[in-house]
PDB file of C-alpha atoms in Angstrom:
ATOM      1  CA  UNK A   1      65.614 163.559 114.235  1.00 68.00           C
ATOM      2  CA  UNK A   2      65.331 160.211 112.531  1.00 68.00           C
ATOM      3  CA  UNK A   3      61.929 158.675 113.046  1.00 84.00           C
ATOM      4  CA  UNK A   4      61.133 154.987 112.557  1.00 92.00           C
ATOM      5  CA  UNK A   5      57.540 153.985 113.187  1.00 94.00           C
ATOM      6  CA  UNK A   6      55.890 150.592 113.351  1.00 94.00           C
ATOM      7  CA  UNK A   7      52.232 150.049 112.612  1.00 90.00           C
ATOM      8  CA  UNK A   8      51.271 148.348 115.873  1.00 90.00           C
ATOM      9  CA  UNK A   9      52.741 148.133 119.371  1.00 92.00           C
ATOM     10  CA  UNK A  10      50.780 144.982 120.241  1.00 94.00           C
ATOM     11  CA  UNK A  11      49.199 142.380 117.980  1.00 96.00           C
ATOM     12  CA  UNK A  12      47.383 139.127 118.714  1.00 97.00           C
ATOM     13  CA  UNK A  13      46.828 136.639 115.883  1.00 97.00           C
ATOM     14  CA  UNK A  14      45.742 133.040 115.526  1.00 97.00           C
ATOM     15  CA  UNK A  15      47.790 130.153 114.184  1.00 97.00           C
ATOM     16  CA  UNK A  16      47.620 130.011 110.397  1.00 97.00           C
ATOM     17  CA  UNK A  17      46.724 133.675 109.889  1.00 97.00           C
ATOM     18  CA  UNK A  18      48.685 135.845 107.491  1.00 97.00           C
ATOM     19  CA  UNK A  19      50.277 138.703 109.401  1.00 97.00           C
ATOM     20  CA  UNK A  20      51.667 141.996 108.112  1.00 97.00           C
ATOM     21  CA  UNK A  21      54.018 144.167 110.143  1.00 97.00           C
ATOM     22  CA  UNK A  22      54.702 147.594 108.719  1.00 97.00           C
ATOM     23  CA  UNK A  23      57.674 149.863 109.239  1.00 97.00           C
ATOM     24  CA  UNK A  24      58.081 153.412 107.960  1.00 97.00           C
ATOM     25  CA  UNK A  25      61.102 155.724 108.085  1.00 95.00           C
ATOM     26  CA  UNK A  26      61.100 159.379 107.150  1.00 90.00           C
ATOM     27  CA  UNK A  27      64.787 159.963 106.341  1.00 88.00           C
ATOM     28  CA  UNK A  28      65.153 158.518 102.848  1.00 88.00           C
ATOM     29  CA  UNK A  29      67.429 155.718 104.083  1.00 89.00           C
ATOM     30  CA  UNK A  30      68.261 152.981 101.608  1.00 89.00           C
ATOM     31  CA  UNK A  31      68.875 150.162 104.072  1.00 91.00           C
ATOM     32  CA  UNK A  32      66.171 148.790 106.364  1.00 94.00           C
ATOM     33  CA  UNK A  33      66.135 145.740 108.640  1.00 95.00           C
ATOM     34  CA  UNK A  34      63.757 143.447 110.498  1.00 97.00           C
ATOM     35  CA  UNK A  35      64.860 141.754 113.719  1.00 96.00           C
ATOM     36  CA  UNK A  36      63.139 139.625 116.276  1.00 96.00           C
ATOM     37  CA  UNK A  37      63.990 139.937 119.950  1.00 93.00           C
ATOM     38  CA  UNK A  38      63.657 136.996 122.331  1.00 91.00           C
ATOM     39  CA  UNK A  39      64.754 136.714 125.977  1.00 86.00           C
ATOM     40  CA  UNK A  40      68.250 135.322 126.301  1.00 85.00           C
ATOM     41  CA  UNK A  41      68.864 135.485 122.541  1.00 87.00           C
ATOM     42  CA  UNK A  42      69.177 139.214 121.941  1.00 87.00           C
ATOM     43  CA  UNK A  43      68.172 140.443 118.492  1.00 90.00           C
ATOM     44  CA  UNK A  44      68.392 138.234 115.446  1.00 93.00           C
ATOM     45  CA  UNK A  45      68.210 139.472 111.873  1.00 93.00           C
ATOM     46  CA  UNK A  46      65.311 138.133 109.815  1.00 96.00           C
ATOM     47  CA  UNK A  47      65.606 140.069 106.551  1.00 96.00           C
ATOM     48  CA  UNK A  48      67.056 143.293 105.298  1.00 93.00           C
ATOM     49  CA  UNK A  49      66.576 145.479 102.253  1.00 94.00           C
ATOM     50  CA  UNK A  50      69.254 147.604 100.629  1.00 90.00           C
ATOM     51  CA  UNK A  51      66.952 149.428  98.234  1.00 90.00           C
ATOM     52  CA  UNK A  52      63.446 149.415  96.796  1.00 93.00           C
ATOM     53  CA  UNK A  53      62.446 145.906  95.710  1.00 92.00           C
ATOM     54  CA  UNK A  54      65.832 144.556  96.888  1.00 93.00           C
ATOM     55  CA  UNK A  55      66.051 142.168  99.817  1.00 94.00           C
ATOM     56  CA  UNK A  56      68.386 139.701 101.423  1.00 93.00           C
ATOM     57  CA  UNK A  57      67.849 136.939 103.939  1.00 94.00           C
ATOM     58  CA  UNK A  58      69.232 137.416 107.394  1.00 92.00           C
ATOM     59  CA  UNK A  59      70.041 134.726 109.904  1.00 90.00           C
ATOM     60  CA  UNK A  60      66.522 133.399 110.556  1.00 95.00           C
ATOM     61  CA  UNK A  61      64.348 133.998 107.464  1.00 96.00           C
ATOM     62  CA  UNK A  62      62.322 130.765 107.625  1.00 96.00           C
ATOM     63  CA  UNK A  63      58.605 131.419 107.905  1.00 96.00           C
ATOM     64  CA  UNK A  64      58.927 135.073 106.911  1.00 97.00           C
ATOM     65  CA  UNK A  65      58.933 137.166 103.765  1.00 97.00           C
ATOM     66  CA  UNK A  66      59.329 140.904 103.161  1.00 97.00           C
ATOM     67  CA  UNK A  67      58.204 143.592 100.767  1.00 97.00           C
ATOM     68  CA  UNK A  68      59.812 146.938  99.892  1.00 97.00           C
ATOM     69  CA  UNK A  69      57.723 148.672  97.228  1.00 96.00           C
ATOM     70  CA  UNK A  70      58.586 152.202  98.383  1.00 95.00           C
ATOM     71  CA  UNK A  71      61.789 153.472  99.923  1.00 94.00           C
ATOM     72  CA  UNK A  72      60.178 154.592 103.157  1.00 95.00           C
ATOM     73  CA  UNK A  73      58.238 151.401 103.887  1.00 97.00           C
ATOM     74  CA  UNK A  74      59.492 147.915 104.698  1.00 97.00           C
ATOM     75  CA  UNK A  75      56.939 145.202 105.486  1.00 97.00           C
ATOM     76  CA  UNK A  76      57.465 141.897 107.250  1.00 98.00           C
ATOM     77  CA  UNK A  77      55.011 139.129 106.343  1.00 98.00           C
ATOM     78  CA  UNK A  78      54.252 135.964 108.255  1.00 97.00           C
ATOM     79  CA  UNK A  79      52.607 133.798 105.588  1.00 94.00           C
ATOM     80  CA  UNK A  80      51.059 131.396 108.102  1.00 96.00           C
ATOM     81  CA  UNK A  81      51.663 132.450 111.683  1.00 97.00           C
ATOM     82  CA  UNK A  82      52.791 129.839 114.172  1.00 97.00           C
ATOM     83  CA  UNK A  83      53.106 129.956 117.951  1.00 97.00           C
ATOM     84  CA  UNK A  84      56.916 129.917 117.746  1.00 96.00           C
ATOM     85  CA  UNK A  85      56.710 133.279 115.998  1.00 97.00           C
ATOM     86  CA  UNK A  86      55.416 134.912 119.158  1.00 97.00           C
ATOM     87  CA  UNK A  87      58.067 137.539 119.782  1.00 96.00           C
ATOM     88  CA  UNK A  88      58.995 141.212 119.777  1.00 95.00           C
ATOM     89  CA  UNK A  89      59.705 142.467 116.235  1.00 97.00           C
ATOM     90  CA  UNK A  90      61.960 145.459 115.726  1.00 96.00           C
ATOM     91  CA  UNK A  91      62.492 147.404 112.533  1.00 96.00           C
ATOM     92  CA  UNK A  92      65.611 149.497 111.902  1.00 94.00           C
ATOM     93  CA  UNK A  93      66.716 151.991 109.306  1.00 92.00           C
ATOM     94  CA  UNK A  94      70.345 152.723 108.519  1.00 88.00           C
ATOM     95  CA  UNK A  95      71.851 156.162 108.207  1.00 82.00           C
ATOM     96  CA  UNK A  96      75.178 156.387 106.391  1.00 76.00           C
ATOM     97  CA  UNK A  97      77.449 159.298 105.658  1.00 71.00           C
ATOM     98  CA  UNK A  98      81.037 160.427 105.747  1.00 63.00           C
ATOM     99  CA  UNK A  99      81.225 160.173 109.526  1.00 65.00           C
ATOM    100  CA  UNK A 100      78.294 158.051 110.478  1.00 68.00           C
ATOM    101  CA  UNK A 101      76.937 154.540 110.036  1.00 74.00           C
ATOM    102  CA  UNK A 102      74.125 153.991 112.511  1.00 81.00           C
ATOM    103  CA  UNK A 103      70.954 151.933 112.714  1.00 86.00           C
ATOM    104  CA  UNK A 104      67.866 153.621 114.172  1.00 89.00           C
ATOM    105  CA  UNK A 105      65.174 151.425 115.653  1.00 92.00           C
ATOM    106  CA  UNK A 106      61.410 151.652 115.856  1.00 93.00           C
ATOM    107  CA  UNK A 107      59.534 151.025 119.130  1.00 92.00           C
ATOM    108  CA  UNK A 108      58.795 147.400 118.305  1.00 94.00           C
ATOM    109  CA  UNK A 109      55.697 145.273 117.768  1.00 95.00           C
ATOM    110  CA  UNK A 110      54.944 142.605 120.344  1.00 95.00           C
ATOM    111  CA  UNK A 111      53.226 139.793 118.447  1.00 97.00           C
ATOM    112  CA  UNK A 112      51.375 136.979 120.189  1.00 97.00           C
ATOM    113  CA  UNK A 113      50.264 133.990 118.105  1.00 97.00           C
ATOM    114  CA  UNK A 114      47.613 131.849 119.811  1.00 96.00           C
TER     115      UNK A 114
ATOM    116  CA  UNK B   1      81.723 132.687 113.189  1.00 83.00           C
ATOM    117  CA  UNK B   2      81.107 136.138 114.601  1.00 87.00           C
ATOM    118  CA  UNK B   3      79.422 136.429 117.983  1.00 92.00           C
ATOM    119  CA  UNK B   4      78.977 138.628 121.054  1.00 95.00           C
ATOM    120  CA  UNK B   5      78.810 137.422 124.651  1.00 95.00           C
ATOM    121  CA  UNK B   6      77.485 139.576 127.466  1.00 94.00           C
ATOM    122  CA  UNK B   7      77.331 139.005 131.175  1.00 87.00           C
ATOM    123  CA  UNK B   8      74.015 137.621 132.295  1.00 83.00           C
ATOM    124  CA  UNK B   9      71.633 139.812 134.182  1.00 84.00           C
ATOM    125  CA  UNK B  10      69.829 141.124 135.875  1.00 93.00           C
ATOM    126  CA  UNK B  11      72.293 143.520 137.404  1.00 96.00           C
ATOM    127  CA  UNK B  12      70.849 145.271 140.441  1.00 96.00           C
ATOM    128  CA  UNK B  13      72.550 148.351 141.851  1.00 96.00           C
ATOM    129  CA  UNK B  14      71.853 151.179 144.227  1.00 97.00           C
ATOM    130  CA  UNK B  15      71.833 154.729 142.919  1.00 97.00           C
ATOM    131  CA  UNK B  16      75.348 156.243 142.566  1.00 96.00           C
ATOM    132  CA  UNK B  17      77.018 152.819 142.429  1.00 97.00           C
ATOM    133  CA  UNK B  18      79.671 151.980 139.829  1.00 97.00           C
ATOM    134  CA  UNK B  19      78.487 149.956 136.844  1.00 97.00           C
ATOM    135  CA  UNK B  20      80.363 147.453 134.698  1.00 97.00           C
ATOM    136  CA  UNK B  21      78.652 145.287 132.100  1.00 97.00           C
ATOM    137  CA  UNK B  22      81.061 142.875 130.450  1.00 97.00           C
ATOM    138  CA  UNK B  23      81.055 142.242 126.715  1.00 97.00           C
ATOM    139  CA  UNK B  24      83.434 140.061 124.729  1.00 97.00           C
ATOM    140  CA  UNK B  25      83.325 139.243 121.047  1.00 96.00           C
ATOM    141  CA  UNK B  26      84.545 136.709 118.529  1.00 95.00           C
ATOM    142  CA  UNK B  27      85.115 138.043 115.038  1.00 91.00           C
ATOM    143  CA  UNK B  28      87.010 137.333 111.864  1.00 86.00           C
ATOM    144  CA  UNK B  29      88.531 140.681 111.091  1.00 83.00           C
ATOM    145  CA  UNK B  30      88.158 144.035 112.826  1.00 85.00           C
ATOM    146  CA  UNK B  31      84.581 144.971 113.584  1.00 89.00           C
ATOM    147  CA  UNK B  32      83.025 148.156 114.881  1.00 89.00           C
ATOM    148  CA  UNK B  33      81.568 147.752 118.354  1.00 93.00           C
ATOM    149  CA  UNK B  34      78.392 149.235 119.780  1.00 94.00           C
ATOM    150  CA  UNK B  35      76.339 149.541 122.924  1.00 96.00           C
ATOM    151  CA  UNK B  36      72.595 149.967 122.471  1.00 95.00           C
ATOM    152  CA  UNK B  37      70.112 150.689 125.266  1.00 96.00           C
ATOM    153  CA  UNK B  38      66.433 149.750 125.406  1.00 94.00           C
ATOM    154  CA  UNK B  39      64.323 151.631 127.935  1.00 93.00           C
ATOM    155  CA  UNK B  40      61.040 150.018 129.018  1.00 87.00           C
ATOM    156  CA  UNK B  41      58.465 149.995 126.232  1.00 81.00           C
ATOM    157  CA  UNK B  42      60.805 151.506 123.663  1.00 84.00           C
ATOM    158  CA  UNK B  43      63.001 150.440 120.766  1.00 86.00           C
ATOM    159  CA  UNK B  44      66.793 150.350 120.875  1.00 90.00           C
ATOM    160  CA  UNK B  45      68.853 153.535 120.943  1.00 91.00           C
ATOM    161  CA  UNK B  46      72.531 153.761 120.110  1.00 91.00           C
ATOM    162  CA  UNK B  47      74.386 154.599 123.320  1.00 95.00           C
ATOM    163  CA  UNK B  48      77.985 154.653 122.099  1.00 95.00           C
ATOM    164  CA  UNK B  49      80.315 153.065 119.595  1.00 92.00           C
ATOM    165  CA  UNK B  50      83.993 152.525 118.744  1.00 93.00           C
ATOM    166  CA  UNK B  51      85.312 151.730 115.295  1.00 89.00           C
ATOM    167  CA  UNK B  52      88.909 150.659 115.932  1.00 89.00           C
ATOM    168  CA  UNK B  53      91.207 149.270 118.597  1.00 92.00           C
ATOM    169  CA  UNK B  54      91.864 151.516 121.628  1.00 94.00           C
ATOM    170  CA  UNK B  55      89.007 153.863 120.672  1.00 94.00           C
ATOM    171  CA  UNK B  56      86.850 154.943 123.588  1.00 96.00           C
ATOM    172  CA  UNK B  57      83.176 155.580 123.022  1.00 96.00           C
ATOM    173  CA  UNK B  58      81.312 157.741 125.516  1.00 96.00           C
ATOM    174  CA  UNK B  59      77.850 159.185 126.003  1.00 96.00           C
ATOM    175  CA  UNK B  60      75.639 160.224 128.945  1.00 94.00           C
ATOM    176  CA  UNK B  61      78.388 159.292 131.421  1.00 96.00           C
ATOM    177  CA  UNK B  62      78.821 155.806 129.962  1.00 98.00           C
ATOM    178  CA  UNK B  63      82.156 154.688 128.506  1.00 98.00           C
ATOM    179  CA  UNK B  64      83.542 151.658 126.733  1.00 98.00           C
ATOM    180  CA  UNK B  65      87.011 151.016 125.292  1.00 97.00           C
ATOM    181  CA  UNK B  66      87.682 148.769 122.307  1.00 96.00           C
ATOM    182  CA  UNK B  67      90.291 146.260 123.528  1.00 96.00           C
ATOM    183  CA  UNK B  68      91.585 144.137 120.675  1.00 93.00           C
ATOM    184  CA  UNK B  69      94.001 142.151 122.846  1.00 94.00           C
ATOM    185  CA  UNK B  70      91.198 140.891 125.090  1.00 95.00           C
ATOM    186  CA  UNK B  71      88.442 141.140 122.427  1.00 96.00           C
ATOM    187  CA  UNK B  72      86.332 143.112 124.885  1.00 97.00           C
ATOM    188  CA  UNK B  73      84.140 146.207 124.991  1.00 98.00           C
ATOM    189  CA  UNK B  74      82.998 146.530 128.593  1.00 98.00           C
ATOM    190  CA  UNK B  75      80.454 149.212 129.460  1.00 98.00           C
ATOM    191  CA  UNK B  76      81.136 151.376 132.532  1.00 98.00           C
ATOM    192  CA  UNK B  77      79.530 154.241 134.362  1.00 98.00           C
ATOM    193  CA  UNK B  78      80.877 155.856 137.500  1.00 96.00           C
ATOM    194  CA  UNK B  79      77.560 156.689 139.169  1.00 96.00           C
ATOM    195  CA  UNK B  80      74.305 155.174 137.961  1.00 97.00           C
ATOM    196  CA  UNK B  81      70.875 156.746 138.308  1.00 97.00           C
ATOM    197  CA  UNK B  82      67.426 155.219 138.564  1.00 96.00           C
ATOM    198  CA  UNK B  83      66.772 156.516 135.040  1.00 96.00           C
ATOM    199  CA  UNK B  84      69.571 154.225 133.727  1.00 97.00           C
ATOM    200  CA  UNK B  85      67.377 151.186 134.393  1.00 97.00           C
ATOM    201  CA  UNK B  86      67.090 149.494 131.004  1.00 96.00           C
ATOM    202  CA  UNK B  87      68.352 146.580 128.937  1.00 95.00           C
ATOM    203  CA  UNK B  88      71.818 147.050 127.442  1.00 97.00           C
ATOM    204  CA  UNK B  89      72.927 145.283 124.264  1.00 95.00           C
ATOM    205  CA  UNK B  90      76.473 144.921 123.007  1.00 96.00           C
ATOM    206  CA  UNK B  91      76.803 144.483 119.240  1.00 93.00           C
ATOM    207  CA  UNK B  92      79.325 144.328 116.426  1.00 91.00           C
ATOM    208  CA  UNK B  93      79.279 144.972 112.713  1.00 87.00           C
ATOM    209  CA  UNK B  94      81.696 145.185 109.813  1.00 80.00           C
ATOM    210  CA  UNK B  95      82.008 148.264 107.658  1.00 69.00           C
ATOM    211  CA  UNK B  96      81.843 148.069 103.896  1.00 64.00           C
ATOM    212  CA  UNK B  97      78.751 145.909 103.824  1.00 63.00           C
ATOM    213  CA  UNK B  98      75.196 146.493 104.932  1.00 65.00           C
ATOM    214  CA  UNK B  99      76.141 147.063 108.548  1.00 67.00           C
ATOM    215  CA  UNK B 100      74.510 143.846 109.704  1.00 80.00           C
ATOM    216  CA  UNK B 101      74.540 144.040 113.469  1.00 87.00           C
ATOM    217  CA  UNK B 102      75.277 140.959 115.576  1.00 89.00           C
ATOM    218  CA  UNK B 103      73.888 141.365 119.085  1.00 91.00           C
ATOM    219  CA  UNK B 104      74.605 139.885 122.454  1.00 93.00           C
ATOM    220  CA  UNK B 105      71.743 138.535 124.541  1.00 92.00           C
ATOM    221  CA  UNK B 106      71.286 141.776 126.472  1.00 93.00           C
ATOM    222  CA  UNK B 107      71.808 142.630 130.147  1.00 95.00           C
ATOM    223  CA  UNK B 108      69.007 144.050 132.244  1.00 95.00           C
ATOM    224  CA  UNK B 109      70.057 146.753 134.696  1.00 97.00           C
ATOM    225  CA  UNK B 110      67.836 147.740 137.619  1.00 96.00           C
ATOM    226  CA  UNK B 111      68.881 150.745 139.709  1.00 97.00           C
ATOM    227  CA  UNK B 112      67.168 151.349 143.038  1.00 96.00           C
ATOM    228  CA  UNK B 113      67.037 154.626 144.978  1.00 94.00           C
TER     229      UNK B 113
END
């Protein structure tokens, strides 16, 4: 089974803090994604990575950066957390093959910025 | 642009009732369509998908048919259970790229005994 893990289920930070959210997948997938989930808005793509050290902006990258130093790990960084970044953050890893193209999601990190 | 619209929730049903959750999309081209489910406290799981017009995806008693003429992908189940209570997301993506998923807002389903 594909397993995607996220470092924390719940996190509380203060405005202005630097925040790191970690995501690890154990299936050697090349593509990984970070989304945020907000009520009434569904999931929105923040950043994705198509290989080690490669990244692309998604639909809402402002206020975020990412790091992919190893294939299995994709980190989301909030350089200076703000209250409007309070949200649920979901990481996904993409499995591709001859008959499959599926994203697998981690359990999510609920971040509260005070 | 590309977008997905789902019926607003919450949807509240009694056990064994028939379920329909509407999903329509706007897309340039011919996307693949997906339904994901999020159970309480968990991440999203792929429920079913369809990759071309008239395809029917099915899983765990749920079905959805890719209707190009009405740009729809409605989710149905003949008899829901309490364990089906979750949030359901409709999504689309285009093959050949990085499979960027575009999600609808989600529909919460609550099933009561």
